[in-house]
PDB file of C-alpha atoms in Angstrom:
ATOM      1  CA  MET A   8      78.833 152.667 -13.531  1.00  0.00           C
ATOM      2  CA  THR A   9      77.074 152.713 -16.883  1.00  0.00           C
ATOM      3  CA  ILE A  10      73.630 151.648 -18.034  1.00  0.00           C
ATOM      4  CA  SER A  11      72.074 149.934 -21.042  1.00  0.00           C
ATOM      5  CA  LYS A  12      69.518 151.624 -23.253  1.00  0.00           C
ATOM      6  CA  ASN A  13      66.778 149.186 -22.209  1.00  0.00           C
ATOM      7  CA  LYS A  14      67.478 149.692 -18.502  1.00  0.00           C
ATOM      8  CA  MET A  15      67.307 153.457 -18.966  1.00  0.00           C
ATOM      9  CA  ILE A  16      63.942 153.090 -20.734  1.00  0.00           C
ATOM     10  CA  GLU A  17      62.705 150.896 -17.867  1.00  0.00           C
ATOM     11  CA  LEU A  18      63.737 153.430 -15.222  1.00  0.00           C
ATOM     12  CA  GLU A  19      62.169 156.345 -17.101  1.00  0.00           C
ATOM     13  CA  LYS A  20      58.941 154.408 -17.611  1.00  0.00           C
ATOM     14  CA  ARG A  21      58.718 153.522 -13.920  1.00  0.00           C
ATOM     15  CA  THR A  22      59.398 157.115 -12.896  1.00  0.00           C
ATOM     16  CA  ILE A  23      56.611 158.394 -15.154  1.00  0.00           C
ATOM     17  CA  GLU A  24      54.007 155.649 -14.716  1.00  0.00           C
ATOM     18  CA  GLU A  25      54.464 154.450 -11.119  1.00  0.00           C
ATOM     19  CA  PHE A  26      55.651 157.624  -9.430  1.00  0.00           C
ATOM     20  CA  LYS A  27      53.613 159.985 -11.651  1.00  0.00           C
ATOM     21  CA  ILE A  28      56.533 162.297 -12.381  1.00  0.00           C
ATOM     22  CA  ASP A  29      55.548 163.825 -15.718  1.00  0.00           C
ATOM     23  CA  SER A  30      57.889 163.389 -18.674  1.00  0.00           C
ATOM     24  CA  LEU A  31      57.880 167.175 -19.128  1.00  0.00           C
ATOM     25  CA  ILE A  32      59.302 167.539 -15.617  1.00  0.00           C
ATOM     26  CA  LEU A  33      62.126 165.146 -16.456  1.00  0.00           C
ATOM     27  CA  MET A  34      62.768 167.068 -19.678  1.00  0.00           C
ATOM     28  CA  GLU A  35      62.814 170.358 -17.782  1.00  0.00           C
ATOM     29  CA  ASN A  36      65.268 168.923 -15.263  1.00  0.00           C
ATOM     30  CA  ALA A  37      67.535 167.672 -18.057  1.00  0.00           C
ATOM     31  CA  GLY A  38      67.526 170.964 -19.925  1.00  0.00           C
ATOM     32  CA  MET A  39      67.991 173.026 -16.779  1.00  0.00           C
ATOM     33  CA  GLY A  40      70.855 170.795 -15.654  1.00  0.00           C
ATOM     34  CA  ILE A  41      72.735 171.260 -18.915  1.00  0.00           C
ATOM     35  CA  PHE A  42      71.927 174.982 -18.968  1.00  0.00           C
ATOM     36  CA  ARG A  43      73.644 175.370 -15.607  1.00  0.00           C
ATOM     37  CA  GLU A  44      76.751 173.674 -17.014  1.00  0.00           C
ATOM     38  CA  ILE A  45      77.086 175.840 -20.123  1.00  0.00           C
ATOM     39  CA  ASN A  46      75.691 179.275 -19.260  1.00  0.00           C
ATOM     40  CA  GLN A  47      79.165 180.798 -18.923  1.00  0.00           C
ATOM     41  CA  TYR A  48      79.245 181.067 -22.721  1.00  0.00           C
ATOM     42  CA  ASP A  49      77.513 183.853 -24.638  1.00  0.00           C
ATOM     43  CA  SER A  50      76.384 182.538 -28.043  1.00  0.00           C
ATOM     44  CA  PHE A  51      74.828 179.248 -29.097  1.00  0.00           C
ATOM     45  CA  THR A  52      73.578 177.330 -32.106  1.00  0.00           C
ATOM     46  CA  ILE A  53      71.163 174.628 -30.901  1.00  0.00           C
ATOM     47  CA  ILE A  54      70.191 171.930 -33.400  1.00  0.00           C
ATOM     48  CA  CYS A  55      67.123 169.929 -32.374  1.00  0.00           C
ATOM     49  CA  GLY A  56      65.533 166.813 -33.762  1.00  0.00           C
ATOM     50  CA  LYS A  57      61.811 166.427 -33.128  1.00  0.00           C
ATOM     51  CA  GLY A  58      62.077 163.712 -30.496  1.00  0.00           C
ATOM     52  CA  ASN A  59      62.649 164.098 -26.783  1.00  0.00           C
ATOM     53  CA  ASN A  60      66.366 164.729 -27.291  1.00  0.00           C
ATOM     54  CA  GLY A  61      65.340 167.774 -29.306  1.00  0.00           C
ATOM     55  CA  GLY A  62      62.901 168.686 -26.557  1.00  0.00           C
ATOM     56  CA  ASP A  63      65.806 168.773 -24.114  1.00  0.00           C
ATOM     57  CA  GLY A  64      67.569 171.087 -26.558  1.00  0.00           C
ATOM     58  CA  LEU A  65      64.589 173.448 -26.630  1.00  0.00           C
ATOM     59  CA  VAL A  66      64.541 173.639 -22.834  1.00  0.00           C
ATOM     60  CA  ILE A  67      68.245 174.510 -22.874  1.00  0.00           C
ATOM     61  CA  ALA A  68      67.574 177.178 -25.519  1.00  0.00           C
ATOM     62  CA  ARG A  69      64.751 178.717 -23.467  1.00  0.00           C
ATOM     63  CA  HIS A  70      66.812 179.133 -20.328  1.00  0.00           C
ATOM     64  CA  LEU A  71      69.753 180.554 -22.266  1.00  0.00           C
ATOM     65  CA  ILE A  72      67.462 183.089 -23.974  1.00  0.00           C
ATOM     66  CA  LEU A  73      65.881 184.060 -20.664  1.00  0.00           C
ATOM     67  CA  ASN A  74      69.364 184.727 -19.337  1.00  0.00           C
ATOM     68  CA  GLY A  75      70.249 187.097 -22.152  1.00  0.00           C
ATOM     69  CA  LYS A  76      72.350 184.784 -24.305  1.00  0.00           C
ATOM     70  CA  ILE A  77      72.514 184.850 -28.113  1.00  0.00           C
ATOM     71  CA  VAL A  78      70.683 181.690 -29.222  1.00  0.00           C
ATOM     72  CA  GLU A  79      69.800 180.426 -32.686  1.00  0.00           C
ATOM     73  CA  VAL A  80      67.508 177.394 -32.803  1.00  0.00           C
ATOM     74  CA  PHE A  81      67.410 175.022 -35.762  1.00  0.00           C
ATOM     75  CA  VAL A  82      64.914 172.161 -36.061  1.00  0.00           C
ATOM     76  CA  VAL A  83      65.226 169.085 -38.255  1.00  0.00           C
ATOM     77  CA  GLY A  84      63.119 165.952 -38.703  1.00  0.00           C
ATOM     78  CA  ASP A  85      59.569 164.761 -39.254  1.00  0.00           C
ATOM     79  CA  LYS A  86      57.586 163.045 -36.531  1.00  0.00           C
ATOM     80  CA  GLU A  87      57.544 164.994 -33.270  1.00  0.00           C
ATOM     81  CA  THR A  88      56.817 163.846 -29.729  1.00  0.00           C
ATOM     82  CA  LYS A  89      54.251 165.646 -27.590  1.00  0.00           C
ATOM     83  CA  GLU A  90      56.987 166.813 -25.227  1.00  0.00           C
ATOM     84  CA  PHE A  91      58.925 168.309 -28.124  1.00  0.00           C
ATOM     85  CA  PHE A  92      55.791 170.014 -29.472  1.00  0.00           C
ATOM     86  CA  LYS A  93      54.991 171.571 -26.086  1.00  0.00           C
ATOM     87  CA  ASN A  94      58.467 173.051 -25.762  1.00  0.00           C
ATOM     88  CA  LEU A  95      58.468 174.187 -29.393  1.00  0.00           C
ATOM     89  CA  GLU A  96      55.298 176.196 -28.782  1.00  0.00           C
ATOM     90  CA  ILE A  97      57.038 177.912 -25.858  1.00  0.00           C
ATOM     91  CA  ILE A  98      60.290 178.653 -27.701  1.00  0.00           C
ATOM     92  CA  LYS A  99      58.414 180.138 -30.669  1.00  0.00           C
ATOM     93  CA  LYS A 100      57.158 182.868 -28.331  1.00  0.00           C
ATOM     94  CA  LEU A 101      60.753 183.792 -27.485  1.00  0.00           C
ATOM     95  CA  THR A 102      62.669 183.532 -30.770  1.00  0.00           C
ATOM     96  CA  ASP A 103      62.456 182.662 -34.446  1.00  0.00           C
ATOM     97  CA  VAL A 104      62.911 178.965 -35.146  1.00  0.00           C
ATOM     98  CA  LYS A 105      64.726 177.964 -38.318  1.00  0.00           C
ATOM     99  CA  TYR A 106      64.068 174.677 -40.125  1.00  0.00           C
ATOM    100  CA  ILE A 107      66.786 172.717 -41.925  1.00  0.00           C
ATOM    101  CA  GLU A 108      65.474 171.322 -45.188  1.00  0.00           C
ATOM    102  CA  ASP A 109      66.605 170.158 -48.632  1.00  0.00           C
ATOM    103  CA  ASP A 110      70.323 169.894 -47.889  1.00  0.00           C
ATOM    104  CA  ASN A 111      70.627 173.683 -47.670  1.00  0.00           C
ATOM    105  CA  PHE A 112      72.995 174.185 -44.756  1.00  0.00           C
ATOM    106  CA  ASP A 113      74.246 177.701 -45.581  1.00  0.00           C
ATOM    107  CA  GLU A 114      72.355 179.468 -42.782  1.00  0.00           C
ATOM    108  CA  LEU A 115      73.309 176.747 -40.317  1.00  0.00           C
ATOM    109  CA  ILE A 116      76.987 176.939 -41.274  1.00  0.00           C
ATOM    110  CA  GLU A 117      77.016 180.689 -40.771  1.00  0.00           C
ATOM    111  CA  SER A 118      75.419 180.299 -37.349  1.00  0.00           C
ATOM    112  CA  ILE A 119      77.786 177.526 -36.261  1.00  0.00           C
ATOM    113  CA  GLU A 120      80.855 179.455 -37.339  1.00  0.00           C
ATOM    114  CA  VAL A 121      79.793 182.685 -35.628  1.00  0.00           C
ATOM    115  CA  ASN A 122      78.565 181.269 -32.315  1.00  0.00           C
ATOM    116  CA  GLU A 123      80.820 179.933 -29.579  1.00  0.00           C
ATOM    117  CA  ILE A 124      78.876 176.769 -28.862  1.00  0.00           C
ATOM    118  CA  THR A 125      77.037 174.231 -31.009  1.00  0.00           C
ATOM    119  CA  VAL A 126      74.554 172.057 -29.105  1.00  0.00           C
ATOM    120  CA  ASP A 127      73.756 168.669 -30.674  1.00  0.00           C
ATOM    121  CA  ALA A 128      70.211 167.652 -29.692  1.00  0.00           C
ATOM    122  CA  ILE A 129      69.304 165.768 -32.886  1.00  0.00           C
ATOM    123  CA  PHE A 130      69.144 162.090 -31.886  1.00  0.00           C
ATOM    124  CA  GLY A 131      69.114 160.510 -28.454  1.00  0.00           C
ATOM    125  CA  THR A 132      69.615 156.961 -27.227  1.00  0.00           C
ATOM    126  CA  GLY A 133      66.635 155.655 -29.196  1.00  0.00           C
ATOM    127  CA  LEU A 134      68.429 155.802 -32.554  1.00  0.00           C
ATOM    128  CA  ASN A 135      68.690 152.302 -34.025  1.00  0.00           C
ATOM    129  CA  ARG A 136      69.035 152.766 -37.784  1.00  0.00           C
ATOM    130  CA  ASN A 137      71.631 153.838 -40.305  1.00  0.00           C
ATOM    131  CA  LEU A 138      71.522 157.537 -41.085  1.00  0.00           C
ATOM    132  CA  ASN A 139      70.489 158.629 -44.563  1.00  0.00           C
ATOM    133  CA  LYS A 140      72.589 160.915 -46.746  1.00  0.00           C
ATOM    134  CA  PHE A 141      70.910 164.068 -45.394  1.00  0.00           C
ATOM    135  CA  TYR A 142      71.771 163.332 -41.772  1.00  0.00           C
ATOM    136  CA  ARG A 143      75.292 162.179 -42.601  1.00  0.00           C
ATOM    137  CA  ARG A 144      75.866 165.501 -44.369  1.00  0.00           C
ATOM    138  CA  LEU A 145      74.297 167.414 -41.501  1.00  0.00           C
ATOM    139  CA  ILE A 146      76.617 165.756 -39.002  1.00  0.00           C
ATOM    140  CA  ASP A 147      79.621 166.382 -41.261  1.00  0.00           C
ATOM    141  CA  THR A 148      78.622 170.053 -41.346  1.00  0.00           C
ATOM    142  CA  ILE A 149      78.505 170.233 -37.547  1.00  0.00           C
ATOM    143  CA  ASN A 150      81.857 168.485 -37.168  1.00  0.00           C
ATOM    144  CA  VAL A 151      83.637 170.627 -39.758  1.00  0.00           C
ATOM    145  CA  HIS A 152      82.300 174.038 -38.759  1.00  0.00           C
ATOM    146  CA  GLY A 153      81.601 173.750 -35.017  1.00  0.00           C
ATOM    147  CA  ASN A 154      83.853 175.730 -32.691  1.00  0.00           C
ATOM    148  CA  TYR A 155      82.952 173.804 -29.529  1.00  0.00           C
ATOM    149  CA  ILE A 156      80.355 171.029 -29.679  1.00  0.00           C
ATOM    150  CA  ILE A 157      78.178 169.888 -26.782  1.00  0.00           C
ATOM    151  CA  GLY A 158      76.203 166.644 -26.939  1.00  0.00           C
ATOM    152  CA  VAL A 159      72.838 166.258 -25.200  1.00  0.00           C
ATOM    153  CA  ASP A 160      72.782 162.786 -23.595  1.00  0.00           C
ATOM    154  CA  ILE A 161      74.724 161.079 -26.409  1.00  0.00           C
ATOM    155  CA  PRO A 162      76.408 162.232 -29.634  1.00  0.00           C
ATOM    156  CA  SER A 163      73.895 161.975 -32.487  1.00  0.00           C
ATOM    157  CA  GLY A 164      74.582 158.935 -34.645  1.00  0.00           C
ATOM    158  CA  MET A 165      76.010 156.717 -31.892  1.00  0.00           C
ATOM    159  CA  ASP A 166      74.510 153.467 -30.626  1.00  0.00           C
ATOM    160  CA  ALA A 167      73.897 153.806 -26.898  1.00  0.00           C
ATOM    161  CA  ASP A 168      74.854 150.209 -26.106  1.00  0.00           C
ATOM    162  CA  THR A 169      77.774 149.464 -28.430  1.00  0.00           C
ATOM    163  CA  GLY A 170      79.251 152.866 -29.250  1.00  0.00           C
ATOM    164  CA  GLU A 171      79.121 151.975 -32.928  1.00  0.00           C
ATOM    165  CA  GLU A 172      78.151 154.675 -35.419  1.00  0.00           C
ATOM    166  CA  TYR A 173      75.140 154.571 -37.733  1.00  0.00           C
ATOM    167  CA  GLY A 174      77.105 155.890 -40.701  1.00  0.00           C
ATOM    168  CA  ASN A 175      78.296 159.055 -38.988  1.00  0.00           C
ATOM    169  CA  CYS A 176      78.472 160.591 -35.531  1.00  0.00           C
ATOM    170  CA  VAL A 177      78.773 164.060 -34.046  1.00  0.00           C
ATOM    171  CA  ALA A 178      82.253 164.578 -32.575  1.00  0.00           C
ATOM    172  CA  CYS A 179      81.576 166.307 -29.258  1.00  0.00           C
ATOM    173  CA  ASN A 180      83.970 168.196 -27.035  1.00  0.00           C
ATOM    174  CA  VAL A 181      81.786 167.314 -24.068  1.00  0.00           C
ATOM    175  CA  THR A 182      78.691 165.130 -23.710  1.00  0.00           C
ATOM    176  CA  TYR A 183      76.203 165.580 -20.877  1.00  0.00           C
ATOM    177  CA  ALA A 184      74.757 162.130 -20.225  1.00  0.00           C
ATOM    178  CA  ILE A 185      71.235 162.516 -18.886  1.00  0.00           C
ATOM    179  CA  SER A 186      70.767 160.589 -15.638  1.00  0.00           C
ATOM    180  CA  ASP A 187      73.375 157.920 -16.457  1.00  0.00           C
ATOM    181  CA  ILE A 188      76.318 157.302 -18.751  1.00  0.00           C
ATOM    182  CA  LYS A 189      75.261 154.820 -21.416  1.00  0.00           C
ATOM    183  CA  ASN A 190      77.364 151.685 -22.027  1.00  0.00           C
ATOM    184  CA  GLY A 191      78.381 152.699 -25.535  1.00  0.00           C
ATOM    185  CA  GLU A 192      79.652 156.105 -24.453  1.00  0.00           C
ATOM    186  CA  LEU A 193      82.762 154.511 -22.985  1.00  0.00           C
ATOM    187  CA  LEU A 194      83.481 152.828 -26.326  1.00  0.00           C
ATOM    188  CA  ASN A 195      83.615 155.825 -28.677  1.00  0.00           C
ATOM    189  CA  SER A 196      85.942 158.798 -28.282  1.00  0.00           C
ATOM    190  CA  ASN A 197      83.468 161.111 -30.046  1.00  0.00           C
ATOM    191  CA  VAL A 198      81.736 161.665 -26.700  1.00  0.00           C
ATOM    192  CA  GLY A 199      84.635 163.887 -25.631  1.00  0.00           C
ATOM    193  CA  GLU A 200      84.512 164.661 -21.929  1.00  0.00           C
ATOM    194  CA  LEU A 201      81.629 162.867 -20.189  1.00  0.00           C
ATOM    195  CA  LYS A 202      79.500 164.397 -17.450  1.00  0.00           C
ATOM    196  CA  LYS A 203      76.287 163.171 -15.831  1.00  0.00           C
ATOM    197  CA  ILE A 204      73.197 165.328 -15.367  1.00  0.00           C
ATOM    198  CA  TYR A 205      70.841 164.479 -12.496  1.00  0.00           C
ATOM    199  CA  ILE A 206      67.152 164.692 -13.484  1.00  0.00           C
ATOM    200  CA  GLY A 207      65.330 162.809 -10.703  1.00  0.00           C
ATOM    201  CA  ILE A 208      64.888 159.310 -12.126  1.00  0.00           C
ATOM    202  CA  VAL A 209      63.482 157.005  -9.432  1.00  0.00           C
ATOM    203  CA  ARG A 210      65.638 153.952  -8.757  1.00  0.00           C
ATOM    204  CA  TYR A 211      65.892 151.389  -5.982  1.00  0.00           C
ATOM    205  CA  LYS A 212      68.977 150.903  -3.849  1.00  0.00           C
ATOM    206  CA  ASP A 213      70.205 147.846  -5.760  1.00  0.00           C
ATOM    207  CA  GLU A 214      69.948 149.551  -9.192  1.00  0.00           C
TER     208      GLU A 214
END
């Protein structure tokens, strides 16, 4: 069973507003769930946008660092959510955070090539616009140089409902769909292997 983007938004909103389960708790559950799936590896490059998808990536990074893994965190983007900001403040106490700017991907390429795993936490299901040249080049860089690529919720650049690409899309080896597999993820092979991560979204029996 899959779910539409709007239905996922509705379920998350109900969980937060009606049942008073804080969005940071859901983010922690998502990050911890993916951490448990990937902690058999030793070295990671984690690329985070500044939205909640990136926040999930920061939670993953924190737990990997606390378990003695080699982790390099890269951040890209402009406007940040409060959940992302909270987790960024935490991760800065644990490691240096690198920022990707001005089409200079040299440091990122070196990190991706050296580390076993690249984690794509740039864009989530909310993406609804064509990617500009910078992001298309960034995604190309990940696809060309990544040894093994893991997607957080959905490959960055993919439409959650249709599976169509907004100019480019990360080609994942495995994608960990948070709470539910999105409709579009069955329509684009760039998701790789698909696995669901339970985070505690409240739903009724008929949903």
